[in-house]
Coordinates of C-alpha atoms in Angstrom, one line a residue:
X4 CA 142.5 139.9 42.9
X5 CA 140.3 138.8 45.7
X6 CA 140.5 137.3 49.1
X7 CA 138.2 134.2 49.3
X8 CA 139.0 130.8 50.6
X9 CA 142.7 131.5 50.4
X10 CA 144.7 134.5 51.6
X11 CA 145.3 135.4 48.0
X12 CA 143.1 134.4 45.0
X13 CA 143.3 135.4 41.4
X14 CA 140.5 134.0 39.3
X15 CA 141.6 132.0 36.2
X16 CA 140.7 132.8 32.6
X17 CA 139.3 129.5 31.3
X18 CA 139.0 130.9 27.8
X19 CA 142.7 130.8 27.4
X20 CA 143.5 128.0 29.8
X21 CA 144.8 130.0 32.7
X22 CA 143.8 128.3 36.0
X23 CA 143.0 130.0 39.3
X24 CA 145.8 131.2 41.5
X25 CA 145.3 130.2 45.1
X26 CA 148.0 131.5 47.5
X27 CA 148.1 130.7 51.1
X28 CA 150.1 131.1 54.3
X29 CA 152.5 130.0 55.6
X30 CA 156.1 128.9 55.9
X31 CA 155.5 126.0 58.3
X32 CA 152.1 124.6 57.2
X33 CA 148.7 125.5 55.7
X34 CA 147.2 128.3 57.8
X35 CA 143.5 128.9 58.2
X36 CA 142.6 132.4 59.6
X37 CA 139.5 134.4 60.3
X38 CA 139.1 135.9 56.8
X39 CA 138.9 132.5 55.2
X40 CA 135.3 131.5 55.7
X41 CA 135.5 127.9 54.6
X42 CA 139.0 127.0 55.9
X43 CA 138.7 125.2 59.2
X44 CA 141.6 125.5 61.7
X45 CA 143.0 122.2 62.8
X46 CA 142.8 120.6 59.3
X47 CA 146.5 120.7 58.5
X48 CA 149.7 119.8 60.2
X49 CA 151.6 122.3 62.3
X50 CA 155.1 121.4 61.3
X51 CA 158.2 122.6 63.1
X52 CA 159.1 126.2 62.3
X53 CA 161.7 127.2 59.8
X54 CA 164.2 128.0 62.5
X55 CA 163.8 124.5 63.9
X56 CA 164.8 123.1 60.5
X57 CA 167.9 125.3 60.6
X58 CA 168.8 123.6 63.8
X59 CA 168.8 120.2 62.0
X60 CA 171.7 121.3 59.7
X61 CA 170.3 118.7 57.4
X62 CA 169.2 119.4 53.8
X63 CA 167.3 116.1 53.6
X64 CA 165.2 117.1 56.5
X65 CA 164.4 120.4 54.8
X66 CA 163.4 118.6 51.6
X67 CA 161.1 116.2 53.5
X68 CA 159.6 119.1 55.4
X69 CA 158.9 121.0 52.2
X70 CA 157.4 118.0 50.4
X71 CA 155.1 117.2 53.3
X72 CA 153.9 120.8 53.5
X73 CA 153.6 121.0 49.7
X74 CA 151.4 117.9 49.6
X75 CA 149.0 119.5 52.2
X76 CA 148.8 122.7 50.3
X77 CA 148.1 120.9 47.0
X78 CA 145.4 118.8 48.6
X79 CA 143.7 121.9 49.9
X80 CA 143.7 123.4 46.4
X81 CA 146.6 125.9 46.8
X82 CA 148.9 126.7 43.9
X83 CA 151.4 128.8 45.9
X84 CA 152.7 128.2 49.4
X85 CA 153.8 131.5 50.9
X86 CA 157.1 130.1 52.1
X87 CA 159.8 129.2 52.9
X88 CA 160.9 132.2 54.9
X89 CA 164.7 132.5 54.3
X90 CA 165.7 135.8 55.9
X91 CA 168.9 135.9 57.9
X92 CA 168.5 136.5 61.7
X93 CA 170.3 139.7 62.4
X94 CA 168.1 141.3 65.0
X95 CA 167.6 138.7 67.8
X96 CA 164.3 140.3 68.9
X97 CA 162.7 140.0 65.5
X98 CA 159.2 138.7 65.9
X99 CA 159.5 136.5 62.8
X100 CA 162.9 134.9 63.3
X101 CA 161.1 131.6 64.0
X102 CA 159.9 131.5 60.4
X103 CA 163.3 131.7 58.8
X104 CA 165.3 128.6 57.8
X105 CA 168.6 130.4 57.6
X106 CA 169.2 131.1 61.3
X107 CA 172.3 133.3 61.5
X108 CA 174.3 131.5 58.8
X109 CA 174.0 132.6 55.2
X110 CA 175.6 129.5 53.9
X111 CA 173.3 127.3 55.9
X112 CA 170.4 129.3 54.6
X113 CA 171.4 128.9 51.0
X114 CA 171.7 125.1 51.3
X115 CA 168.4 124.6 53.3
X116 CA 166.4 127.0 51.2
X117 CA 167.3 125.1 48.1
X118 CA 166.2 121.8 49.6
X119 CA 162.9 123.2 51.1
X120 CA 162.0 124.8 47.7
X121 CA 162.7 121.5 45.9
X122 CA 160.5 119.7 48.4
X123 CA 157.5 122.1 48.1
X124 CA 157.6 122.3 44.3
X125 CA 157.9 118.5 44.0
X126 CA 154.2 118.5 44.9
X127 CA 153.2 120.8 42.0
X128 CA 152.9 123.8 44.3
X129 CA 155.0 126.9 43.8
X130 CA 157.2 128.0 46.6
X131 CA 157.7 131.6 47.6
X132 CA 161.0 132.8 49.0
X133 CA 160.4 135.6 51.5
X134 CA 160.8 138.4 52.6
X135 CA 163.1 140.0 50.0
X136 CA 165.2 141.7 51.3
X137 CA 166.9 143.3 54.4
X138 CA 163.7 142.5 56.4
X139 CA 165.0 142.0 59.9
X140 CA 162.5 143.5 62.2
X141 CA 158.7 143.6 62.7
X142 CA 158.4 146.7 64.9
X143 CA 158.0 149.7 62.5
X144 CA 158.5 147.3 59.6
X145 CA 156.5 149.6 57.2
X146 CA 158.6 152.7 57.8
X147 CA 162.1 151.5 58.7
X148 CA 164.8 152.2 56.1
X149 CA 167.7 149.8 55.9
X150 CA 171.2 150.7 54.6
X151 CA 174.0 148.2 54.0
X152 CA 177.1 148.2 51.9
X153 CA 177.3 146.1 48.8
X154 CA 179.7 143.4 50.3
X155 CA 177.5 142.9 53.3
X156 CA 174.4 142.6 51.1
X157 CA 176.1 140.0 48.9
X158 CA 177.9 137.9 51.6
X159 CA 175.2 137.8 54.3
X160 CA 171.7 138.7 53.1
X161 CA 171.6 137.4 49.5
X162 CA 172.9 133.8 49.8
X163 CA 169.7 132.3 51.2
X164 CA 167.7 133.8 48.4
X165 CA 170.3 132.6 45.9
X166 CA 169.9 129.1 47.3
X167 CA 166.1 129.4 46.7
X168 CA 166.9 130.4 43.1
X169 CA 169.2 127.4 42.7
X170 CA 166.3 125.3 43.9
X171 CA 164.2 126.7 41.0
X172 CA 161.9 128.7 43.2
X173 CA 158.9 130.0 41.3
X174 CA 158.2 133.2 43.2
X175 CA 159.7 135.8 45.6
X176 CA 157.9 138.0 48.0
X177 CA 159.2 141.5 48.5
X178 CA 159.1 143.0 52.0
X179 CA 157.5 145.9 53.8
X180 CA 160.7 147.7 54.8
X181 CA 162.4 150.4 52.8
X182 CA 166.0 150.1 51.4
X183 CA 167.9 153.3 51.2
X184 CA 164.5 155.1 51.7
X185 CA 162.9 153.3 48.7
X186 CA 160.2 150.7 49.4
X187 CA 161.4 147.2 48.9
X188 CA 158.5 146.4 46.5
X189 CA 159.5 149.1 44.1
X190 CA 163.3 149.2 44.6
X191 CA 164.9 149.0 41.2
X192 CA 168.3 148.2 42.6
X193 CA 167.3 145.1 44.5
X194 CA 164.5 143.8 42.3
X195 CA 165.8 144.5 38.8
X196 CA 169.5 145.1 39.0
X197 CA 170.4 142.4 41.5
X198 CA 167.6 139.9 41.6
X199 CA 166.5 139.7 37.9
X200 CA 169.7 140.8 36.1
X201 CA 172.7 139.9 38.3
X202 CA 171.2 136.7 39.8
X203 CA 169.3 135.8 36.6
X204 CA 166.1 135.0 38.5
X205 CA 163.4 133.9 36.0
X206 CA 160.4 133.7 38.3
X207 CA 158.1 136.4 39.5
X208 CA 157.9 138.7 42.5
X209 CA 154.8 139.1 44.6
X210 CA 154.3 142.0 47.0
X211 CA 153.7 141.3 50.7
X212 CA 150.2 142.1 51.5
X213 CA 149.5 145.9 50.9
X214 CA 153.3 146.5 50.4
X215 CA 152.7 148.0 46.9
X216 CA 152.9 151.8 46.9
X217 CA 152.5 152.9 43.3
X218 CA 152.3 151.9 39.6
X219 CA 156.1 152.5 39.4
X220 CA 156.5 149.2 41.3
X221 CA 156.0 147.2 38.1
X222 CA 158.7 148.7 35.9
X223 CA 161.0 148.7 39.0
X224 CA 160.6 144.9 39.3
X225 CA 157.4 143.9 41.0
X226 CA 155.2 141.5 39.0
X227 CA 152.1 140.9 41.1
X228 CA 150.4 143.0 43.7
X229 CA 148.7 141.3 46.7
X230 CA 146.0 141.0 47.9
X231 CA 144.2 143.3 45.5
X232 CA 144.7 145.5 42.5
X233 CA 144.8 148.9 44.3
X234 CA 147.9 150.0 42.2
X235 CA 148.4 147.3 39.6
X236 CA 144.7 147.2 38.6
X237 CA 143.0 150.1 37.0
X238 CA 145.7 152.6 37.9
X239 CA 148.2 150.4 36.0
X240 CA 145.9 150.3 33.0
X241 CA 145.8 154.1 33.0
X242 CA 149.6 154.3 33.3
X243 CA 150.0 152.0 30.3
X244 CA 147.5 154.0 28.3
X245 CA 149.3 157.2 29.2
X246 CA 152.7 155.8 28.4
X247 CA 154.3 156.1 31.8
X248 CA 154.5 152.3 32.2
X249 CA 155.8 150.4 29.1
X250 CA 153.6 147.5 27.8
X251 CA 156.8 145.5 27.6
X252 CA 157.0 145.5 31.4
X253 CA 153.5 144.2 31.8
X254 CA 154.3 141.5 29.3
X255 CA 157.4 140.6 31.2
X256 CA 155.5 140.2 34.5
X257 CA 152.8 138.1 32.8
X258 CA 155.3 135.8 31.1
X259 CA 157.3 135.4 34.3
X260 CA 154.2 134.3 36.3
X261 CA 152.7 132.0 33.7
X262 CA 156.1 130.4 32.9
X263 CA 156.3 129.1 36.5
X264 CA 152.8 127.6 36.3
X265 CA 153.9 125.8 33.1
X266 CA 157.1 124.7 34.7
X267 CA 155.4 122.8 37.5
X268 CA 152.6 121.5 35.3
X269 CA 149.7 123.6 36.6
X270 CA 148.8 125.0 33.2
X271 CA 148.4 121.5 31.6
X272 CA 147.0 119.9 34.7
X273 CA 145.4 122.4 37.0
X274 CA 145.0 121.4 40.7
X275 CA 141.7 119.6 40.9
X276 CA 141.3 120.1 44.6
X277 CA 138.7 122.7 45.6
X278 CA 137.8 121.9 49.2
X279 CA 139.8 124.1 51.5
X280 CA 138.0 122.7 54.5
X281 CA 139.3 119.2 53.9
X282 CA 141.5 117.7 56.6
X283 CA 144.8 117.0 55.0
X284 CA 146.8 116.2 58.1
X285 CA 147.8 112.5 57.9
X286 CA 149.4 110.0 60.2
X287 CA 152.4 110.0 57.9
X288 CA 152.8 113.7 58.1
X289 CA 152.5 113.7 61.8
X290 CA 155.3 111.2 62.0
X291 CA 157.4 113.4 59.7
X292 CA 156.6 116.4 62.1
X293 CA 157.7 114.2 65.0
X294 CA 160.9 113.1 63.4
X295 CA 161.7 116.7 62.4
X296 CA 161.0 117.9 66.0
X297 CA 163.4 115.2 67.3
X298 CA 166.1 116.1 64.7
X299 CA 165.8 119.8 65.5
X300 CA 166.1 119.6 69.3
X301 CA 169.4 121.1 70.5
X302 CA 171.2 119.6 73.6
X303 CA 172.8 122.7 75.2
X304 CA 174.0 121.0 78.3
X305 CA 174.2 117.4 79.7
X306 CA 176.0 117.1 83.1
X307 CA 176.9 113.9 84.8
X308 CA 174.5 112.3 87.2
X309 CA 176.6 109.7 89.0
X310 CA 178.7 107.8 86.5
X311 CA 176.8 108.8 83.3
X312 CA 175.2 111.8 81.7
X313 CA 171.7 112.5 82.9
X314 CA 170.4 112.3 79.3
X315 CA 169.1 110.2 77.8
X316 CA 166.9 109.2 80.7
X317 CA 167.0 105.5 81.4
X318 CA 163.3 104.9 81.9
X319 CA 163.9 101.4 83.2
X320 CA 165.8 102.8 86.2
X321 CA 163.5 105.7 87.0
X322 CA 161.0 105.3 89.8
X323 CA 159.8 108.9 90.1
X324 CA 159.7 112.0 87.9
X325 CA 158.5 115.4 89.0
X326 CA 157.3 117.5 86.1
X327 CA 156.9 121.3 86.5
X328 CA 155.4 123.9 84.2
X329 CA 152.1 124.5 82.4
X330 CA 153.8 123.7 79.0
X331 CA 153.9 120.1 80.1
X332 CA 150.2 120.1 79.7
X333 CA 149.7 122.6 76.8
X334 CA 152.9 123.1 75.0
X335 CA 154.0 126.2 73.0
X336 CA 154.7 124.8 69.5
X337 CA 154.3 127.7 67.0
X338 CA 154.5 131.5 66.7
X339 CA 151.8 134.0 65.7
X340 CA 150.8 135.8 62.6
X341 CA 150.9 134.3 59.1
X342 CA 153.3 131.7 60.3
X343 CA 150.8 130.3 62.8
X344 CA 149.2 126.9 62.1
X345 CA 146.5 125.5 64.4
X346 CA 147.6 121.9 65.2
X347 CA 145.4 119.0 63.9
X348 CA 146.4 117.2 67.1
X349 CA 148.4 118.4 70.1
X350 CA 149.6 115.7 72.5
X351 CA 150.6 116.6 76.0
X352 CA 154.2 116.1 77.1
X353 CA 153.0 115.1 80.5
X354 CA 150.9 112.3 79.0
X355 CA 153.9 111.2 76.8
X356 CA 156.1 111.1 79.8
X357 CA 153.6 109.0 81.8
X358 CA 153.3 106.6 78.8
X359 CA 157.0 106.1 78.7
X360 CA 157.1 105.1 82.4
X361 CA 154.4 102.4 81.9
X362 CA 156.5 99.2 81.4
X363 CA 155.3 95.6 81.0
X364 CA 156.8 93.3 83.7
X365 CA 158.0 90.3 81.8
X366 CA 157.6 88.2 84.9
X367 CA 153.9 88.9 85.4
X368 CA 151.5 88.5 82.5
X369 CA 149.3 91.5 82.1
X370 CA 151.0 93.5 84.9
X371 CA 153.2 96.5 84.9
X372 CA 156.7 96.6 86.3
X373 CA 158.7 99.4 87.9
X374 CA 162.5 99.8 87.9
X375 CA 164.7 97.1 89.4
X376 CA 166.1 97.8 92.9
X377 CA 169.8 97.4 93.9
X378 CA 169.4 93.6 94.1
X379 CA 167.9 93.5 90.6
X380 CA 164.3 92.9 91.8
X381 CA 161.6 94.6 89.8
X382 CA 158.5 96.0 91.4
X383 CA 155.0 95.6 90.0
X384 CA 154.4 99.4 90.0
X385 CA 154.7 101.8 87.1
X386 CA 157.1 104.7 87.4
X387 CA 155.6 107.6 89.2
X388 CA 155.0 110.9 87.5
X389 CA 153.9 113.9 89.6
X390 CA 152.9 117.2 88.0
X391 CA 153.0 120.7 89.4
X392 CA 152.3 123.9 87.5
X393 CA 154.7 125.9 89.6
X394 CA 157.5 125.2 92.1
X395 CA 155.4 125.3 95.3
X396 CA 156.7 124.0 98.6
X397 CA 154.9 120.8 97.9
X398 CA 156.6 120.5 94.5
X399 CA 160.0 121.0 96.0
X400 CA 159.3 118.4 98.6
X401 CA 158.3 115.9 95.9
X402 CA 161.4 116.8 93.9
X403 CA 163.6 115.8 96.8
X404 CA 162.5 112.2 96.5
X405 CA 162.4 112.2 92.6
X406 CA 165.0 110.6 90.4
X407 CA 164.8 113.5 88.0
X408 CA 162.9 116.8 87.7
X409 CA 161.7 118.0 84.3
X410 CA 160.9 121.7 84.0
X411 CA 159.1 123.1 80.9
X412 CA 159.6 126.7 80.0
X413 CA 158.7 128.6 76.8
X414 CA 158.3 131.9 75.1
X415 CA 157.0 132.7 71.6
X416 CA 156.7 135.6 69.2
X417 CA 154.6 136.9 66.4
X418 CA 154.5 138.8 63.1
X419 CA 153.7 142.5 63.6
X420 CA 156.0 143.3 66.5
X421 CA 159.3 142.4 67.9
X422 CA 159.9 140.5 71.2
X423 CA 160.0 142.9 74.2
X424 CA 162.6 140.7 75.9
X425 CA 164.7 137.7 75.2
X426 CA 163.8 136.2 78.5
X427 CA 161.3 133.4 79.2
X428 CA 159.7 135.7 81.7
X429 CA 159.7 136.0 85.5
X430 CA 157.2 133.2 86.2
X431 CA 159.0 130.6 84.0
X432 CA 162.4 131.6 85.4
X433 CA 161.1 131.4 89.0
X434 CA 160.2 127.7 88.4
X435 CA 163.8 126.9 87.6
X436 CA 165.4 129.3 90.2
X437 CA 163.5 127.6 93.0
X438 CA 165.1 124.3 92.1
X439 CA 168.6 125.5 91.5
X440 CA 168.6 127.2 94.9
X441 CA 168.8 123.7 96.4
X442 CA 172.0 122.0 95.3
X443 CA 170.7 118.5 95.5
X444 CA 167.7 119.4 93.3
X445 CA 169.7 121.4 90.8
X446 CA 171.9 118.3 90.1
X447 CA 168.8 116.4 88.8
X448 CA 166.9 119.2 87.1
X449 CA 166.5 119.0 83.3
X450 CA 165.0 122.1 81.6
X451 CA 163.0 121.6 78.4
X452 CA 162.8 125.0 76.7
X453 CA 160.9 126.2 73.6
X454 CA 161.8 129.6 72.0
X455 CA 161.3 131.4 68.7
X456 CA 165.0 132.4 68.5
X457 CA 167.8 133.6 70.8
X458 CA 166.8 133.3 74.4
X459 CA 168.4 134.0 77.9
X460 CA 169.2 131.1 80.1
X461 CA 170.3 132.7 83.4
X462 CA 170.1 129.4 85.3
X463 CA 171.9 127.2 82.7
X464 CA 175.1 126.9 84.7
X465 CA 173.3 125.5 87.7
X466 CA 171.0 122.8 86.1
X467 CA 171.9 119.4 85.0
X468 CA 170.7 119.6 81.4
X469 CA 169.0 121.9 78.9
X470 CA 167.2 120.9 75.8
X471 CA 166.1 123.7 73.4
X472 CA 163.5 123.5 70.7
X473 CA 162.7 126.3 68.2
X474 CA 158.9 126.1 68.0
X475 CA 158.9 122.4 67.2
X476 CA 155.4 121.9 65.9
X477 CA 152.4 119.9 67.0
X478 CA 154.3 116.6 67.7
X479 CA 156.7 118.1 70.3
X480 CA 155.4 116.0 73.1
X481 CA 155.9 112.7 71.4
X482 CA 159.3 113.8 70.1

């Protein structure tokens, strides 16, 4: 096992017709990172995160999401997409909650995981359900030991993984944490007794990177070590020769893996793509990313402004918008770690807003028209958009004469550590607080928030509207 152009690579055996295995991150698009010398960041689509898909409550969206990602993985030569992430969100600070399509609902997770897996594998790429199981925090993820009773395990934590099995998922990834003081990647109770026997799972289990701890992992249910053969290479060969690991267990692991490659047609028709540097982000996929970002946006509040709700904005009747916050220029659209994807294109929300306020004036060929006045007369001017990075005195003065104030706030998270706070942070909150301190400004303030999971909204009761997106991908601005 080697790391080359992909985060995981197993050379094929042409003599017996076994193709290369090319595994790559991640759960919301093809990730290029520093160790992949030929993989160029920005050559794949940064789709909305798994948690954003959970917010759609829509299996068809999950299927489309999976199929679009699967196509990009296939076109870059991958045989396994290391996703979807399906863990249940139980610790709100978890740095990887944004990756998981289940949100806090095990039934939702089971339905969406099935759809996402079917979408990915429709493109002749094996999906990988992760991280199995009871993986609910990043801080101390290698040492924490999780204990749950049998009913809780079966009613809360297992359903999303069962949904993936119902979708025919080819591979699972076992997690870093321990379960009842036994590492998840060599836990006989969860891997063999529950997953393979009770749930009748026919696919294979991959370790998370460097999560294999001994040759005992194979007889206890692990089938493939990643990213190298530190334990399941020569040490496994010695264990088989010494009789401590049965040959039958090696055969079972081999059959499980190869059977999945046969199932999706990769044994008979290996993936011909070999250029991992190829740009596989297409206009069609960017449109899908935009549609998914729209469908996953959550309207948390929508107060009345006059005789109608403030949202949706009637751009034909808006003369001036004040936009506040650096995210209006450079939006936060994804998390960090193996779930990060460098966007192939990242439009600016500020530019998108400006574009929407440019309206043709039907009475003047080639000219632009502003909103009609009380008498129905239309000006020749575009609507005005004014941007401020923070709520300075100048910004507050401009807001006083605006029809609406849009404030962008965001926070993100990453693999490897949990979020230190559920807040957006003092600077972001100050931008909103300065507006809500003035009643007339608060009544026309709309907050556009991006977060990787649960988040604190201390000003929500005092603003007119709140839109929340869960790391919505590269087309957030146009959405």
